[in-house]
XYZ file of C-alpha atoms in Angstrom:
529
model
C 8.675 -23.595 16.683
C 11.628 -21.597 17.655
C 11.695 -17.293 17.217
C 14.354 -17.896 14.476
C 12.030 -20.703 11.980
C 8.837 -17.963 12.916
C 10.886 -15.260 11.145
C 11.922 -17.419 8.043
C 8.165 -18.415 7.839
C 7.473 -14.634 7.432
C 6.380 -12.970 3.861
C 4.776 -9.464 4.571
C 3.878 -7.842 1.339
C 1.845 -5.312 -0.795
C -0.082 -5.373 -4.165
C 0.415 -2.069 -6.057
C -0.681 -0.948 -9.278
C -2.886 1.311 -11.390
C -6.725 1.163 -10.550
C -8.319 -1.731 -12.730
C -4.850 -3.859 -13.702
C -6.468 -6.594 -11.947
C -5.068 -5.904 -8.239
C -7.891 -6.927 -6.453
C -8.717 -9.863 -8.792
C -4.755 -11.202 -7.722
C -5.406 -10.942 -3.996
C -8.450 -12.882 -4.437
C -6.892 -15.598 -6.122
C -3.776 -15.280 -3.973
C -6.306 -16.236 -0.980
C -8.068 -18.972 -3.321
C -4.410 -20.541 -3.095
C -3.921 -20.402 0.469
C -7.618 -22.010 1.206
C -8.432 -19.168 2.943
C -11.455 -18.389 0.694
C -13.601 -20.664 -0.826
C -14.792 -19.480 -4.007
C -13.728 -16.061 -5.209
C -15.995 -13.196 -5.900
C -15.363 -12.404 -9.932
C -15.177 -8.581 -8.900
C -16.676 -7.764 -12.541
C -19.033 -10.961 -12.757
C -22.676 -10.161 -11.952
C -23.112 -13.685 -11.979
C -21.376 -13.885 -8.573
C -23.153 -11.059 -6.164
C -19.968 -11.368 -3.460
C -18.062 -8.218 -3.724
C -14.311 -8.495 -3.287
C -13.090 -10.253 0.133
C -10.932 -7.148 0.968
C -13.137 -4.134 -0.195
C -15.809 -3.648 2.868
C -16.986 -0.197 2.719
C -19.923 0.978 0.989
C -18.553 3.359 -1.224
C -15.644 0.468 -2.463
C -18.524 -1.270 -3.136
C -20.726 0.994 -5.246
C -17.711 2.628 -7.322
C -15.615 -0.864 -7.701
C -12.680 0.810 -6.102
C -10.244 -0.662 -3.158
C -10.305 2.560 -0.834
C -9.334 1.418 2.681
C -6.142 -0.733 3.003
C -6.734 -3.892 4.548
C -4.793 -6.684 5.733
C -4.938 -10.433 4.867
C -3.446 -13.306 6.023
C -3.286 -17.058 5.286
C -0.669 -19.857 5.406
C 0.509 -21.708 2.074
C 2.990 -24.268 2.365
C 3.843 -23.756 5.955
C 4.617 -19.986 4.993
C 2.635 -17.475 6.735
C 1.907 -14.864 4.459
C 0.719 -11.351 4.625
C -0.896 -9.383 2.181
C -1.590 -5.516 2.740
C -4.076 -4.536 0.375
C -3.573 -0.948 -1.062
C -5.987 1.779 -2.429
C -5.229 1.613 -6.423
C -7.215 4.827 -6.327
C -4.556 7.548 -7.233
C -7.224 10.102 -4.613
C -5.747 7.461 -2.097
C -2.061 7.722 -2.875
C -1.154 8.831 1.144
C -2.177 5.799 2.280
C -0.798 3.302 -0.377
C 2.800 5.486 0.512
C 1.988 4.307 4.319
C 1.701 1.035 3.617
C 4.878 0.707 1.578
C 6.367 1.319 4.405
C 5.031 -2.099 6.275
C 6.151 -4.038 3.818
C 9.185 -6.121 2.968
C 8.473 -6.613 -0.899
C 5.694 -6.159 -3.279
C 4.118 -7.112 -6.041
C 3.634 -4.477 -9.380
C 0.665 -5.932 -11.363
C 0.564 -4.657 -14.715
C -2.071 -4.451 -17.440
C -1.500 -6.514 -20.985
C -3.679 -4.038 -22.751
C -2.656 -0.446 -20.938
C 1.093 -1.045 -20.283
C 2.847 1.167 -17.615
C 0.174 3.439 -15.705
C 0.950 6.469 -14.291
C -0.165 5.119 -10.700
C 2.086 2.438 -11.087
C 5.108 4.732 -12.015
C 4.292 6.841 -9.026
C 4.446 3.872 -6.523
C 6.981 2.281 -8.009
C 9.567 5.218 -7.713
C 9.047 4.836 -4.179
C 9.541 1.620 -4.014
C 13.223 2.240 -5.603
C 13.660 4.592 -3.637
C 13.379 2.311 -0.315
C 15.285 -0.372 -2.605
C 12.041 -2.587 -1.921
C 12.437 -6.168 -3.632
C 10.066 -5.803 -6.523
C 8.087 -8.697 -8.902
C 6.056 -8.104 -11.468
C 3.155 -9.311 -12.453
C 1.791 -8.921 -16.479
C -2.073 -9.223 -15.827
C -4.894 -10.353 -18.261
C -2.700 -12.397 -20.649
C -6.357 -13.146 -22.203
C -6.662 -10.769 -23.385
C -5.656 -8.817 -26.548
C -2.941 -6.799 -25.917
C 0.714 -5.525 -26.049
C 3.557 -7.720 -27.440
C 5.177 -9.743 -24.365
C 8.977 -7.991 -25.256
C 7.427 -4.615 -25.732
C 6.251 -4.781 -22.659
C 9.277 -6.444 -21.193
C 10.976 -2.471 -22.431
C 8.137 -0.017 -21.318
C 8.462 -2.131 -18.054
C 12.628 -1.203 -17.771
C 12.431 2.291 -19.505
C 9.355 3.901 -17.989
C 10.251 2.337 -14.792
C 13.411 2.057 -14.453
C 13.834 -1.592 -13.996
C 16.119 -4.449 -14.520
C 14.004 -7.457 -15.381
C 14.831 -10.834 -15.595
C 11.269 -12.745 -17.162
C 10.590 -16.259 -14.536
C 7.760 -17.062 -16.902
C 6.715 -16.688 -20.715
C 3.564 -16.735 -22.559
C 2.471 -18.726 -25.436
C 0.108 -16.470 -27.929
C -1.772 -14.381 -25.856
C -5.899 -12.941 -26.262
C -7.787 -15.279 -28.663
C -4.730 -17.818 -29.048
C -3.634 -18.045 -25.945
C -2.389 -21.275 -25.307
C -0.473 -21.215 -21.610
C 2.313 -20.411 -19.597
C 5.773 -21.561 -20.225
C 7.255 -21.235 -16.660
C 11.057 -20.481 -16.722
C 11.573 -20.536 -13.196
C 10.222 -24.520 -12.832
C 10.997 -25.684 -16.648
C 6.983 -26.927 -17.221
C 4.516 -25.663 -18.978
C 0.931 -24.585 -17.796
C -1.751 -25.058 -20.726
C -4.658 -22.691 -20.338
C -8.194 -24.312 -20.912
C -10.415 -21.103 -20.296
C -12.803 -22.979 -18.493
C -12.165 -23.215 -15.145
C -12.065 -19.891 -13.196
C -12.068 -21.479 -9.458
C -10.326 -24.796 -10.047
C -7.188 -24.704 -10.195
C -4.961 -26.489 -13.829
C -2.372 -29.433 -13.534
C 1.224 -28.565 -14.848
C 3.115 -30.340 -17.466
C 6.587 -30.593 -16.947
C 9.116 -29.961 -19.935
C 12.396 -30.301 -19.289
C 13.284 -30.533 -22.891
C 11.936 -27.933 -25.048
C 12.955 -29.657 -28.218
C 11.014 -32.441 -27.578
C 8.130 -33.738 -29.868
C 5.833 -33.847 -27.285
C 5.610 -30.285 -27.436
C 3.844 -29.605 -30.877
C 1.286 -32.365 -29.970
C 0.462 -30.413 -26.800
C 0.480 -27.023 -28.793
C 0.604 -27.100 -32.363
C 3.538 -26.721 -34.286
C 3.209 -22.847 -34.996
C 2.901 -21.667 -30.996
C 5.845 -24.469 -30.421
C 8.109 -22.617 -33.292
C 6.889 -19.487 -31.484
C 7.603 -20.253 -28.085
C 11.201 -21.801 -28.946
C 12.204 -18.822 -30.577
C 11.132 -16.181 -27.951
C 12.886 -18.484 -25.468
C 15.859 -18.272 -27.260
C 15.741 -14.334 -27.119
C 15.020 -14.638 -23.370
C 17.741 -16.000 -23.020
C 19.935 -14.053 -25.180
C 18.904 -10.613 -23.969
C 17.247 -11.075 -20.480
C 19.848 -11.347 -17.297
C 19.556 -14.995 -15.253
C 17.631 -14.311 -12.585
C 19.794 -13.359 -9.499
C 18.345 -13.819 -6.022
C 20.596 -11.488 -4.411
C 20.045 -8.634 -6.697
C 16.569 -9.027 -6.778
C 16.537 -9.091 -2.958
C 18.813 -5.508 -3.020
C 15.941 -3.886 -5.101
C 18.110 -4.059 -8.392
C 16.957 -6.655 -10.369
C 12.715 -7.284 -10.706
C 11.289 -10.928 -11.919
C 8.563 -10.843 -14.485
C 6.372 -12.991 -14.302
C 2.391 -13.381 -16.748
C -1.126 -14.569 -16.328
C -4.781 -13.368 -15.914
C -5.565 -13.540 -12.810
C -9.401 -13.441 -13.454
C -9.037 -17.105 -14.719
C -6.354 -17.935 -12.489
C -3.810 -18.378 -14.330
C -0.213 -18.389 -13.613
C -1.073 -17.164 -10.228
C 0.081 -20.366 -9.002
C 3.741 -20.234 -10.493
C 3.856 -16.512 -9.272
C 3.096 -17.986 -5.231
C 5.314 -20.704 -5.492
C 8.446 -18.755 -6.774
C 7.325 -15.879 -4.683
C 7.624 -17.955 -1.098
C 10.615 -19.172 -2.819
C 12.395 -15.740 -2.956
C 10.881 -13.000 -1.114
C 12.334 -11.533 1.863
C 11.869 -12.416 5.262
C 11.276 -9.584 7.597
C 13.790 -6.907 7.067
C 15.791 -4.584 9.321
C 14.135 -0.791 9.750
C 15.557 1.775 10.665
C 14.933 4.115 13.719
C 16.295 7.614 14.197
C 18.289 6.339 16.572
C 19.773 3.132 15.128
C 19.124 -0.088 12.798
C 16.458 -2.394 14.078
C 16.657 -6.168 12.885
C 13.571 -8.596 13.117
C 15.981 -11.381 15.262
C 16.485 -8.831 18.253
C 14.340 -10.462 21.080
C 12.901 -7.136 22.071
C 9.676 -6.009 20.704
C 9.481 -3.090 18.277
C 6.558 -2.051 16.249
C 5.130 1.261 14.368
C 1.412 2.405 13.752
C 1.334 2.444 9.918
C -3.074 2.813 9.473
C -5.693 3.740 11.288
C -9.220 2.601 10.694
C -11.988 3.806 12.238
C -15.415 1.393 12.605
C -14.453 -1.625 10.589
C -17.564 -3.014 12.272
C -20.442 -1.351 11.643
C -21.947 -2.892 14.850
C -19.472 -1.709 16.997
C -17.828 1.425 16.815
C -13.977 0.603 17.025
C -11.267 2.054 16.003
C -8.137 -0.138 15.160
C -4.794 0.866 15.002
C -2.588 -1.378 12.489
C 0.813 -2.400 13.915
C 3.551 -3.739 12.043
C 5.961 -6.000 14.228
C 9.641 -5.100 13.222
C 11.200 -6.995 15.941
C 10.996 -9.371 18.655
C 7.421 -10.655 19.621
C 4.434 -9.223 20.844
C 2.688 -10.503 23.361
C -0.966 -10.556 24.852
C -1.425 -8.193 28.291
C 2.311 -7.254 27.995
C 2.857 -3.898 28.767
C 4.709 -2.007 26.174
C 5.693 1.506 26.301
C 3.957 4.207 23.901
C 7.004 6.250 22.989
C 5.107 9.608 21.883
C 3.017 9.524 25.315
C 5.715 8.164 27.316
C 3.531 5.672 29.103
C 3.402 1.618 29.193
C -0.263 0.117 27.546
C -1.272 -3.265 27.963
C -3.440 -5.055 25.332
C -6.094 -7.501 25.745
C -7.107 -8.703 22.733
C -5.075 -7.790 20.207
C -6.565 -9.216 16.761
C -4.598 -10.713 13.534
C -6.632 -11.212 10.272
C -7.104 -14.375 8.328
C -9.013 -13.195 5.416
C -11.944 -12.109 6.293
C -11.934 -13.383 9.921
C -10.335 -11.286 12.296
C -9.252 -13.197 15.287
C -7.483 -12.695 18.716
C -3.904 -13.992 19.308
C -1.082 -14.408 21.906
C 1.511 -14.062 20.185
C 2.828 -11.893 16.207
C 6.263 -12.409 15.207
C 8.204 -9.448 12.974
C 6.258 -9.360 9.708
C 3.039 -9.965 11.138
C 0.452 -7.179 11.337
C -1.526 -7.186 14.687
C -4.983 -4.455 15.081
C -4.918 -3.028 18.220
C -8.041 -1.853 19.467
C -7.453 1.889 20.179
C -9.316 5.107 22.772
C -7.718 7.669 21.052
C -3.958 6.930 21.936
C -2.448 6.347 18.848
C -1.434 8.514 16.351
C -0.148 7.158 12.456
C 3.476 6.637 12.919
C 3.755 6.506 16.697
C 6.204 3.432 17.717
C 5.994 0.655 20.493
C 8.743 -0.690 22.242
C 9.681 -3.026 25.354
C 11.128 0.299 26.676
C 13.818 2.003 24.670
C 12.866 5.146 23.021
C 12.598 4.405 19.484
C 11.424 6.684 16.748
C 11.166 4.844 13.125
C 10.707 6.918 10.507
C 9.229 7.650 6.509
C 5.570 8.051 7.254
C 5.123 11.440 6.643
C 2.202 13.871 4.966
C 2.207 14.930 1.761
C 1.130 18.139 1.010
C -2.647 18.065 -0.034
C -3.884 19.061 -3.918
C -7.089 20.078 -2.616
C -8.646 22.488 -0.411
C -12.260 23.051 0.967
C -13.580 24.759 4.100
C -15.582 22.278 6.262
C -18.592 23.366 7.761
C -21.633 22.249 10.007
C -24.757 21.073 8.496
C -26.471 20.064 11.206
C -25.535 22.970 14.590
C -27.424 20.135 16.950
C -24.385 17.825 15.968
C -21.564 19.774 16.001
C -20.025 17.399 19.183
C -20.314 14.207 16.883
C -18.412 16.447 13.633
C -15.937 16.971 15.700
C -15.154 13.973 16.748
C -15.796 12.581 13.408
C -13.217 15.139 11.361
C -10.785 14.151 14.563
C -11.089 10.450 13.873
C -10.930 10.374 10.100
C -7.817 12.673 10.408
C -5.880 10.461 13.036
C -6.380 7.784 10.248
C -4.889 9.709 7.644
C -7.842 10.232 5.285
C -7.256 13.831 4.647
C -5.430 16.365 6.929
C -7.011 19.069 8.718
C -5.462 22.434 8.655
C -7.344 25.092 11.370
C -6.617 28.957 10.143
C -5.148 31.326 12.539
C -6.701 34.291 11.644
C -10.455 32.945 12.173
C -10.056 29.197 13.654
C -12.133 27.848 10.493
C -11.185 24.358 10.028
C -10.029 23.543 6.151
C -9.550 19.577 4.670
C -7.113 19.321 2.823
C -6.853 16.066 0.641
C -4.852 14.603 -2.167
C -7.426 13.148 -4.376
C -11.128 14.629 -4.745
C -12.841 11.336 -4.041
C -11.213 11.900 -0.664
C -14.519 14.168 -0.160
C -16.930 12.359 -0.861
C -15.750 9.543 1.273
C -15.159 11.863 4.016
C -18.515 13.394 3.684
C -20.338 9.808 3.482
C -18.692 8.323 6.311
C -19.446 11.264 9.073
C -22.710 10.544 8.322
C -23.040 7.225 8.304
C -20.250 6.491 11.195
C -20.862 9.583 13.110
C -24.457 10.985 12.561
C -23.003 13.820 11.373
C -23.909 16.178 8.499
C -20.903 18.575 6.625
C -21.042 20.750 3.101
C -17.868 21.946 2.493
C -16.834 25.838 0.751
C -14.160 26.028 -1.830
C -10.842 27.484 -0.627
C -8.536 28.301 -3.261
C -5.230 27.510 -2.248
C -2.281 25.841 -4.378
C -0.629 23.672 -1.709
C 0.214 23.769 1.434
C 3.845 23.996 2.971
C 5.020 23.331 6.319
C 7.073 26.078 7.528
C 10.827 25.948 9.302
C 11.989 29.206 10.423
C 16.017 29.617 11.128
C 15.295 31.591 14.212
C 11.829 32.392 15.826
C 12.899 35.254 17.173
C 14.433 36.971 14.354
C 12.196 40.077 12.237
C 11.741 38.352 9.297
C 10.045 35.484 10.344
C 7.922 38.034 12.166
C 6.992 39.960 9.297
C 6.146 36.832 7.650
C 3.809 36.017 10.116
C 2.807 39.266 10.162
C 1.999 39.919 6.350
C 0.926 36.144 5.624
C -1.304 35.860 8.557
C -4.509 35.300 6.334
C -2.518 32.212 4.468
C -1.166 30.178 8.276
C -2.687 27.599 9.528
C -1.728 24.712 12.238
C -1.939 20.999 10.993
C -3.166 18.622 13.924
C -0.081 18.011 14.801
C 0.291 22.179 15.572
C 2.957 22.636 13.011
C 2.817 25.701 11.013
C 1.568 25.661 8.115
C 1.548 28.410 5.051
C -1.484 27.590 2.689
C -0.156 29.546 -0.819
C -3.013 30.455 -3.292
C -0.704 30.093 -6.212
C 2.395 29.144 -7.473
C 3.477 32.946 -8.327
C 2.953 33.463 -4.478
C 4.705 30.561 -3.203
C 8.051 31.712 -5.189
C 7.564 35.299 -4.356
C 7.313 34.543 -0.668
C 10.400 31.580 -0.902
C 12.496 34.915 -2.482
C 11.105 37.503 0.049
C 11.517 35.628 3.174
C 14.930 33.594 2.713
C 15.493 32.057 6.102
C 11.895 30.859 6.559
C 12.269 27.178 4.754
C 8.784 25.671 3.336
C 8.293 22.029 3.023
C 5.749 19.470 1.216
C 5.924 17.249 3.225
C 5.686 16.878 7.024
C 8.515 14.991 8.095
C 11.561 17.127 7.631
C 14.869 16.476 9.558
């Protein structure tokens, strides 16, 4: 198959949404589709002891909670598709931002019963901001819950979307009945019975016909007529060009726990997502069809495989194709790497390939070299950009339980760092090392994983500090950036990446300083142009 038809095949997405809307439950059944799982794991069913396909650490596990993003892939109707899983967790927020920026669309799944979440508003604003195609998905339609067109307006006002519904439902909770699907004119009757098969359609292409009260009754006919009507009367068609500019969102419901409408959601979504699209650099516009590779470290993860200690670094191919043993220059470290077995992920199998094409996410096995948002290339010096660090809502000192193991903690704090988990900040004044972290789970995973990845013991000390802020001074040289240093030197740290950074204790002292010291600018986030 030629370069061109590989790109078209492409559909590289995320799942976002607030923790328990059903996110993981979708994937699952996403997979289900695509045959690349056989029987899905009913994440809440003790009946069923598999856990989720894409949670694998312990603490996901135990809690219920997606914390490490993973990536899976399968093919459904000759489309290659790939999902990156996200953290719903709002403690992992860094790394769900990271991944939105691997992505070409994604899919907002929304809860029936809760409405808008403020995780999902979060997410979703950056999302508009990177004018990423957007569908949404109105989860556990059996349930009782909010009114279909009041959700249809807390969708558009609380965030800020256009929506154009692709499918309705008829009744929902106790009398739920189906799916009328907009987008294919049939209707998909809901049985309740079968959570792993998957239902037969009936087409419909006249609503009016008598069929339709035999099939349904005559009172969720009337109904679904009527809110049809009003669909139609206040709802936009759906545009494929809009939605593709980030400026119109399909809606489309289900319950994905009895896999329903999940089917009508795949099939339009292969119909109209985007192909791989164009990134840009700091130096220029990068499209997928350019026959030289480009690609960008997006995740780290750190032992994946409990039996082997491996680190993999997460690639996402924005142009040309990358190839087994090719050397390909790391632009950071200036120097060409080769790679021999480079893995791509089918569901829960991870396996080595040849060949990726733009879209696809390849795991490269990784020393130490790579670094999250360091870029590949065949050669030109390439820089893409949006990953950057957020400043952290949570502070604690680190220290050594164990002084026989301090070799193994620091490697540990190193590795989880490089990945992104939390962000190390070491103080000038005394070289103590503080973690910094956005959520407080962050912790506890950090604390559980040194021990059980690196045979290393921490307790951490509280450190009251507000946030942190990276610091830009006009002119190094100049006395008031001295005297800053000079008076703040108990508040300045260097972040891994030996940037300076000013921890403030409070808000009061952040403004007081911003007013005092003028020409020294202070950031929240990392990247800063």
């Amino acid at each position: 198959m030629s370069f061109d038809k590989e790109i078209l095949r492409r559909r590289t997405f995320g799942i976002i949404s607030h923790p328990d809307a059903g996110k993981t439950t979708l994937t699952e059944k996403l997979l289900l589709f695509g045959g690349a799982i056989q029987e899905a794991g009913a994440v809440k069913n003790n009946k069923i002891k598999k856990t989720a396909t894409s949670d694998f650490m312990e603490i996901e596990k135990q809690r219920g909670i997606s914390v490490a993003t993973s990536v899976l892939a399968f093919i459904y109707r000759d489309k290659k598709i790939n999902i990156l899983d996200t953290p719903g967790h709002k403690d992992f927020a860094e790394d769900t931002f990271r991944t939105l920026t691997a992505v070409d669309s994604v899919i907002v799944v929304i809860d029936v019963a809760k409405g808008v979440e403020e995780q999902t508003e979060k997410l979703v604003e950056v999302c508009r901001m990177r004018n990423i195609p957007m569908l949404v998905f109105i989860n556990k339609m059996d349930r009782e819950g909010k009114d279909a067109f009041d959700l249809l307006d807390e969708v558009e006002q609380k965030l800020g979307l256009k929506v154009s519904p692709l499918s309705f439902p008829i009744g929902m909770g106790y009398d739920f009945k189906g799916i009328y699907n907009i987008y294919e004119k049939n209707i998909n009757l809901f049985s309740g019975e079968s959570k792993k098969n998957i239902e037969e359609t009936i087409a419909f292409d006249d609503l009016n016909s008598p069929e339709l009260e035999k099939i349904i009754g005559s009172k969720a006919a009337t109904e679904l007529r009527e809110n049809l009507e009003l669909v139609h009367g206040v709802y936009p068609p759906f545009n494929k060009e809009e939605y593709l500019k980030g400026t119109q969102q399909p809606v489309f419901f289900g319950s994905a726990l009895n896999n329903f409408g999940v089917r009508e959601l795949l099939d339009c979504f292969i119909d109209i997502a985007p192909t791989p699209r164009p990134k840009m650099a700091e130096e220029r516009l990068v499209k997928a069809n350019e026959k030289d590779f480009t690609g960008f470290v997006f995740k780290i993860h750190a032992n994946m495989d409990p039996k082997h200690r491996d680190r993999l670094a997460f690639i996402k191919i924005v142009s040309g194709t990358f190839e087994r043993n090719k050397p390909y220059l790391h632009v950071r470290h200036g120097k060409n790497l080769k790679f021999s077995s480079p893995n791509a992920f089918f569901a829960e199998r991870k396996e080595i390939v040849d060949i990726s094409y733009p879209g696809d996410i390849v795991g490269l096995h990784d020393t130490g070299n790579f670094k999250i948002g360091d870029t590949l290339t065949e050669g030109e010096e390439l820089h893409y950009k949006g990953i950057p660090s957020f400043s952290p809502e949570h502070f604690r000192y680190i220290n050594n339980a164990d002084p026989m193991k301090a070799k193994q903690l620091n490697k540990g704090i190193d590795q989880l760092m490089d990945e992104g988990v939390a962000q190390l900040f070491t103080l000038e004044i005394n070289n103590r090392k503080v973690i910094g972290t956005v959520g407080a789970l962050q912790f506890e995973v950090i604390q559980y994983r040194l021990e059980h990845e690196y045979g290393a013991k921490c307790t951490y000390e509280n450190f009251p500090v507000y946030k942190a802020c990276w610091v830009e001074p006009k002119d190094k040289n100049n006395e008031e950036f001295k005297e800053f240093k000079r008076v703040k030197q108990k508040f300045l740290a260097k972040d891994k990446r030996n940037q300076l950074v000013f921890l403030a204790d409070s808000q009061f002292s952040l403004q007081m300083t911003q007013q005092k010291y003028p020409s020294v600018k202070l950031h929240f986030t990392s990247e800063f142009d």
